[in-house]
Short mmCIF file of C-alpha atoms in Angstrom, two decimals:
data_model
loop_
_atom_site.label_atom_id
_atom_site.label_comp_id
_atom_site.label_asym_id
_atom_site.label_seq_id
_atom_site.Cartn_x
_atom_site.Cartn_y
_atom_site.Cartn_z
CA UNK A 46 -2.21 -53.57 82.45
CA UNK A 47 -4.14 -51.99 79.73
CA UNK A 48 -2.12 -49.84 77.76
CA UNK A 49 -1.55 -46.09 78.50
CA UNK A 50 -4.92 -44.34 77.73
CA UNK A 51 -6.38 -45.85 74.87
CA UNK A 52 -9.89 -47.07 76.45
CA UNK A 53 -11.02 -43.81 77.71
CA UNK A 54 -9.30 -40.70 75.65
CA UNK A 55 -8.96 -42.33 72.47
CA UNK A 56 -11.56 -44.97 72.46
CA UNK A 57 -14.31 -43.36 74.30
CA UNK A 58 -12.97 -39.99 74.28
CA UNK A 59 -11.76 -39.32 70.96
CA UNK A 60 -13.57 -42.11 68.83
CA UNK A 61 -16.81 -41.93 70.23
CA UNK A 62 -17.26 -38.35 69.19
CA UNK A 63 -15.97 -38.71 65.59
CA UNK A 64 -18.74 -41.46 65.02
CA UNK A 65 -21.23 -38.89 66.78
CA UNK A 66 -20.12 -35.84 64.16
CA UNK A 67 -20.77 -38.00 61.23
CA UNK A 68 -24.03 -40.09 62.41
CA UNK A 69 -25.28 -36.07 63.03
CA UNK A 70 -23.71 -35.43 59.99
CA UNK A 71 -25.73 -37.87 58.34
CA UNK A 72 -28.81 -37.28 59.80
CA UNK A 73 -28.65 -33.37 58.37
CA UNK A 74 -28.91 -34.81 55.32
CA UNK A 75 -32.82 -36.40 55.80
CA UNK A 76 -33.49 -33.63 58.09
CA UNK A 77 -32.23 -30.70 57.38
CA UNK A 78 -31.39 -29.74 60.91
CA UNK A 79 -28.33 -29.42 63.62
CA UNK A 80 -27.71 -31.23 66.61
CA UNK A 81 -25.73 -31.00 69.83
CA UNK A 82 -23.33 -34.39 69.99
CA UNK A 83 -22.89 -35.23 73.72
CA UNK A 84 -20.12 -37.30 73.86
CA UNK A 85 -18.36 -38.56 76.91
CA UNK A 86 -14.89 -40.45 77.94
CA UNK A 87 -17.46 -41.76 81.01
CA UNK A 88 -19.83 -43.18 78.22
CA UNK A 89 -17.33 -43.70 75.85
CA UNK A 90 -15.40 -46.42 77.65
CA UNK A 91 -18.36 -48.29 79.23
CA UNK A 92 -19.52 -49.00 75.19
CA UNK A 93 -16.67 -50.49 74.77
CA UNK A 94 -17.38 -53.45 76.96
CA UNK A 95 -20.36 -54.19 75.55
CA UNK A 96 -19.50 -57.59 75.08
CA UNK A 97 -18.79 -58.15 78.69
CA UNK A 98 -22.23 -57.60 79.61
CA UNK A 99 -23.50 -59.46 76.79
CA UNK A 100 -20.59 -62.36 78.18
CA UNK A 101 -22.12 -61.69 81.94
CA UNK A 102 -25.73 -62.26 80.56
CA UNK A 103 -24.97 -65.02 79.19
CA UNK A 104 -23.37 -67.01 82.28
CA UNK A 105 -19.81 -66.35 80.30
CA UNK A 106 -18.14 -63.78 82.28
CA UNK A 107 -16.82 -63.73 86.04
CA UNK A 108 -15.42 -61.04 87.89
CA UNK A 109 -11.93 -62.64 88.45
CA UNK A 110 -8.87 -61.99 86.92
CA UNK A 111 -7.39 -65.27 84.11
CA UNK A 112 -10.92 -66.48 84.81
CA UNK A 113 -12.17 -65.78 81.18
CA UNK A 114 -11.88 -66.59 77.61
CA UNK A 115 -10.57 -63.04 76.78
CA UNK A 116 -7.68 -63.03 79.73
CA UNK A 117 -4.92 -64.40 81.58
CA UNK A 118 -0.87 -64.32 80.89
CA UNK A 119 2.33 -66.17 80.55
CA UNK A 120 5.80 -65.11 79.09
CA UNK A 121 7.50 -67.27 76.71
CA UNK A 122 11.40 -68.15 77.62
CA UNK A 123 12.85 -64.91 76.46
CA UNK A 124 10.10 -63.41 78.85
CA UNK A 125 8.47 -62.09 75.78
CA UNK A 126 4.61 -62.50 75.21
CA UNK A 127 2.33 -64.32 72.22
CA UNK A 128 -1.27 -63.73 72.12
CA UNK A 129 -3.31 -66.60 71.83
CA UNK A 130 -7.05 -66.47 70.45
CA UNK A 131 -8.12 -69.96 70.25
CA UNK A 132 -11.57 -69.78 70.60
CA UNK A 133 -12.99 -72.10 68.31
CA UNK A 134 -12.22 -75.48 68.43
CA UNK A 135 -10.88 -75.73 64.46
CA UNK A 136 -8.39 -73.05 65.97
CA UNK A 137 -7.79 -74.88 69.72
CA UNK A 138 -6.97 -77.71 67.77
CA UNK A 139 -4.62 -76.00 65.47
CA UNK A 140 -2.71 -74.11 68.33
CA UNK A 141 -2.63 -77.82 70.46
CA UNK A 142 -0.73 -78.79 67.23
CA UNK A 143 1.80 -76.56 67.11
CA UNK A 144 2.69 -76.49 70.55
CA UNK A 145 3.05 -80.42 69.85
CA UNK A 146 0.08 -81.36 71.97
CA UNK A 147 -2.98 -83.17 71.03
CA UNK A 148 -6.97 -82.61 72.52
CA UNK A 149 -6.59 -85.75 74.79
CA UNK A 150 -3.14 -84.15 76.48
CA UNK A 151 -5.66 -81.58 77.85
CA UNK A 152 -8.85 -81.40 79.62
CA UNK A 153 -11.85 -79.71 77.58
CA UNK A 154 -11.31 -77.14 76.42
CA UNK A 155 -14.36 -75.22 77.95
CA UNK A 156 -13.61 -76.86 81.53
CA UNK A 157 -13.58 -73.75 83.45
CA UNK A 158 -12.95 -76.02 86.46
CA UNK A 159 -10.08 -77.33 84.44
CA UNK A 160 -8.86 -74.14 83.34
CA UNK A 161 -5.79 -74.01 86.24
CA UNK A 162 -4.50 -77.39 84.93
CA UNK A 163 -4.59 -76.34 81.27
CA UNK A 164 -2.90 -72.88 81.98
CA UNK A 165 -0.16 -74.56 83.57
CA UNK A 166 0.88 -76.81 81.29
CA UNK A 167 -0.17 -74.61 77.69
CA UNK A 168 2.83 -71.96 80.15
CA UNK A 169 5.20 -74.47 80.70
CA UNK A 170 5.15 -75.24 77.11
CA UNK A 171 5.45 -71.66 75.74
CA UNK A 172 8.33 -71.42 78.33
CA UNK A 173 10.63 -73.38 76.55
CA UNK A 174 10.93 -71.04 72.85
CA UNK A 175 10.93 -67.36 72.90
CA UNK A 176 8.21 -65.15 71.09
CA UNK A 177 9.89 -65.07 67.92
CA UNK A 178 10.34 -68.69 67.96
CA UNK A 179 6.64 -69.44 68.41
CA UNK A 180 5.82 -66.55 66.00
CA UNK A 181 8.14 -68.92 63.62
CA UNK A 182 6.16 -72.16 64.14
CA UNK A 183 2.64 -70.77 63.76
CA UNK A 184 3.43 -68.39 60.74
CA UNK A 185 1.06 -68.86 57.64
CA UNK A 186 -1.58 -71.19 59.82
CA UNK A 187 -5.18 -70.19 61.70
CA UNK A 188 -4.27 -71.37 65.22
CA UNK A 189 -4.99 -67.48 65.99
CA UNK A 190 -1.34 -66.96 67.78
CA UNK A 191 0.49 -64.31 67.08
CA UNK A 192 3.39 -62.39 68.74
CA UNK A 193 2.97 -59.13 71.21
CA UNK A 194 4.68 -56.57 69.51
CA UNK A 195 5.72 -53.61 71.49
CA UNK A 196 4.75 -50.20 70.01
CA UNK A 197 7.89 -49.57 68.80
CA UNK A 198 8.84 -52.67 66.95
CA UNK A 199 5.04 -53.16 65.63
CA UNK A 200 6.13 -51.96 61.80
CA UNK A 201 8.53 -54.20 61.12
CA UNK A 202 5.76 -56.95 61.14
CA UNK A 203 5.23 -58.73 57.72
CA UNK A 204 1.69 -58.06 58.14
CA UNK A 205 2.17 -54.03 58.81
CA UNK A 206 4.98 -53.68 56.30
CA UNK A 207 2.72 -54.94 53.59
CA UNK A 208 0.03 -52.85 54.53
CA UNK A 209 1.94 -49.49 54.81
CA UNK A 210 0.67 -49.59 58.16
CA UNK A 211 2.99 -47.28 59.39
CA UNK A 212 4.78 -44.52 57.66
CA UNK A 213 7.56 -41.95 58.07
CA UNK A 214 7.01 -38.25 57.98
CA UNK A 215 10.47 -35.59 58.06
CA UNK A 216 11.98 -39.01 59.55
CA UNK A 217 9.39 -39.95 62.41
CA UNK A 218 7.82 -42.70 62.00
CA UNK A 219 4.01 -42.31 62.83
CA UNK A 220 1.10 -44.64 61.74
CA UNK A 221 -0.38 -44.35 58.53
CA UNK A 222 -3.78 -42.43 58.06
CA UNK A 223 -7.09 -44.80 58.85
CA UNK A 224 -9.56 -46.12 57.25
CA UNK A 225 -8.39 -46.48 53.84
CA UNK A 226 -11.10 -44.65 51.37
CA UNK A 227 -11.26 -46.13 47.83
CA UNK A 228 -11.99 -43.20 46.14
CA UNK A 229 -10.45 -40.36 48.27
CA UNK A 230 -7.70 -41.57 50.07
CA UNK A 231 -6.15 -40.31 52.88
CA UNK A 232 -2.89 -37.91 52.34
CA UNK A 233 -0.06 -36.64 54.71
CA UNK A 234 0.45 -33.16 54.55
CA UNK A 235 4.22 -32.21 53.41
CA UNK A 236 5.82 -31.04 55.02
CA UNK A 237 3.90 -31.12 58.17
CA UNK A 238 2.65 -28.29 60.04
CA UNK A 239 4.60 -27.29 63.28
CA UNK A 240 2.39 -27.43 66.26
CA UNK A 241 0.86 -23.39 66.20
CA UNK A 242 1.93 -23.11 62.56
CA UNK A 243 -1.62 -21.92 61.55
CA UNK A 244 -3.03 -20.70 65.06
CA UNK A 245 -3.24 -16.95 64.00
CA UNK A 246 -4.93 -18.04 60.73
CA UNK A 247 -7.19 -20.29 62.65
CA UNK A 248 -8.59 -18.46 65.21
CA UNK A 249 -8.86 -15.03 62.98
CA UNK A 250 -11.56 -17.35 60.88
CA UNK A 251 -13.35 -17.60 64.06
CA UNK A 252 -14.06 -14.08 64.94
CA UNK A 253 -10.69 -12.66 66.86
CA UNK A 254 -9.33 -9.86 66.33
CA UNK A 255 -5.22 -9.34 65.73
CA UNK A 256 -5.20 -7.43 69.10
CA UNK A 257 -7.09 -9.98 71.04
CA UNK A 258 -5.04 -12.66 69.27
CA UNK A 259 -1.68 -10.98 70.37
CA UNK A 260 -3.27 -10.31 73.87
CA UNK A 261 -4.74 -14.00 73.82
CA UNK A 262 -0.55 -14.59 73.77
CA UNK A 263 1.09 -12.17 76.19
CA UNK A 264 -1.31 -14.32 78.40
CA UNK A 265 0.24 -17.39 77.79
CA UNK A 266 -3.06 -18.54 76.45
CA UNK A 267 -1.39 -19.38 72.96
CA UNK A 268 2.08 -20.73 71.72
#
């Protein structure tokens, strides 16, 4: 299953209007003049699968679950997952190598009416090492297989570690701030604000007064 709510409130609902903002943003600049940024999760998440319709169009896509070249499942032995993105045949190849198979073990590769004999036997092979193993043998190659991290594990990857992907604010750790500007990088605040820190300050900026603010929370309105 797709994890928690990533397509629609931060992909389509949170994403979606940040590009908006700044492609507005940017447009002031020629123009000179505002805009109103309608952005929706309902519009937001159907972008997203562009590709699928582009797929469908194409004669690429079905409506049927392991049926395509982005889907389908198997655990390893530890019950454990891998992701494997073996597209291209340089990477196919690569990935039939390290699993200790060759091209002529398997049908085609883009057999879909083959694709029920190849996912049995590519499963029965991952079977037999756990995730780590298999992250082992294709370490350092392009066969495009990698290891499903869970969210909570992800930063102790190589890959992450390197990168500062993740980092760790008053002892949480949280991901790192995204994209990476050259010039005017990203910083954490420190110490971080407790949630309603800087309510009062923020709303009397907007036009409140103390009164209404204090009324705004006997009313439960604010913490």
């Amino acid at each position: 299953m797709p994890p928690l709510n990533h397509v629609a409130d931060f992909g389509g609902g949170g994403m979606l209007p940040a590009v908006g903002i700044l492609a507005a943003l940017w447009e002031r600049q020629s123009s000179g003049h505002g805009q109103v940024v309608d952005a929706a999760m309902t519009e937001g998440a159907p972008l997203i699968t562009a590709i699928l319709h582009g797929l469908l169009d194409q004669g690429l896509w079905q409506a049927r679950r392991g049926g395509n070249l982005f889907d389908g499942s198997a655990p390893c032995a530890d019950g454990r997952f891998v992701a494997v993105g073996a597209i291209e045949p340089q990477f196919w190849t690569q990935t039939l190598a390290g699993l200790g198979l060759t091209p002529e073990d398997l049908p085609d590769q883009h057999d879909r009416a083959a694709w029920p004999t190849v996912k049995v036997r590519l499963a029965s092979v991952f079977a037999t090492r756990t995730r780590d193993e298999w992250a082992e043998v294709f370490d350092g190659g392009d066969a495009c297989v990698t290891p499903v991290l869970g969210p909570f594990e992800a930063h102790l990857h190589p890959h992450n570690f390197a990168r500062s992907t993740f980092t760790e604010v008053a002892g949480q750790l949280q991901p790192s701030p995204a994209p990476r500007l050259s010039r005017t990088p990203a910083a954490i605040a420190s110490p971080s604000p407790r949630p309603g820190e800087h309510t009062d300050t923020a709303l009397a900026d907007w036009g409140p007064t103390t009164a209404e603010i204090t009324d705004l929370r006997k009313d439960g309105a604010l913490r």
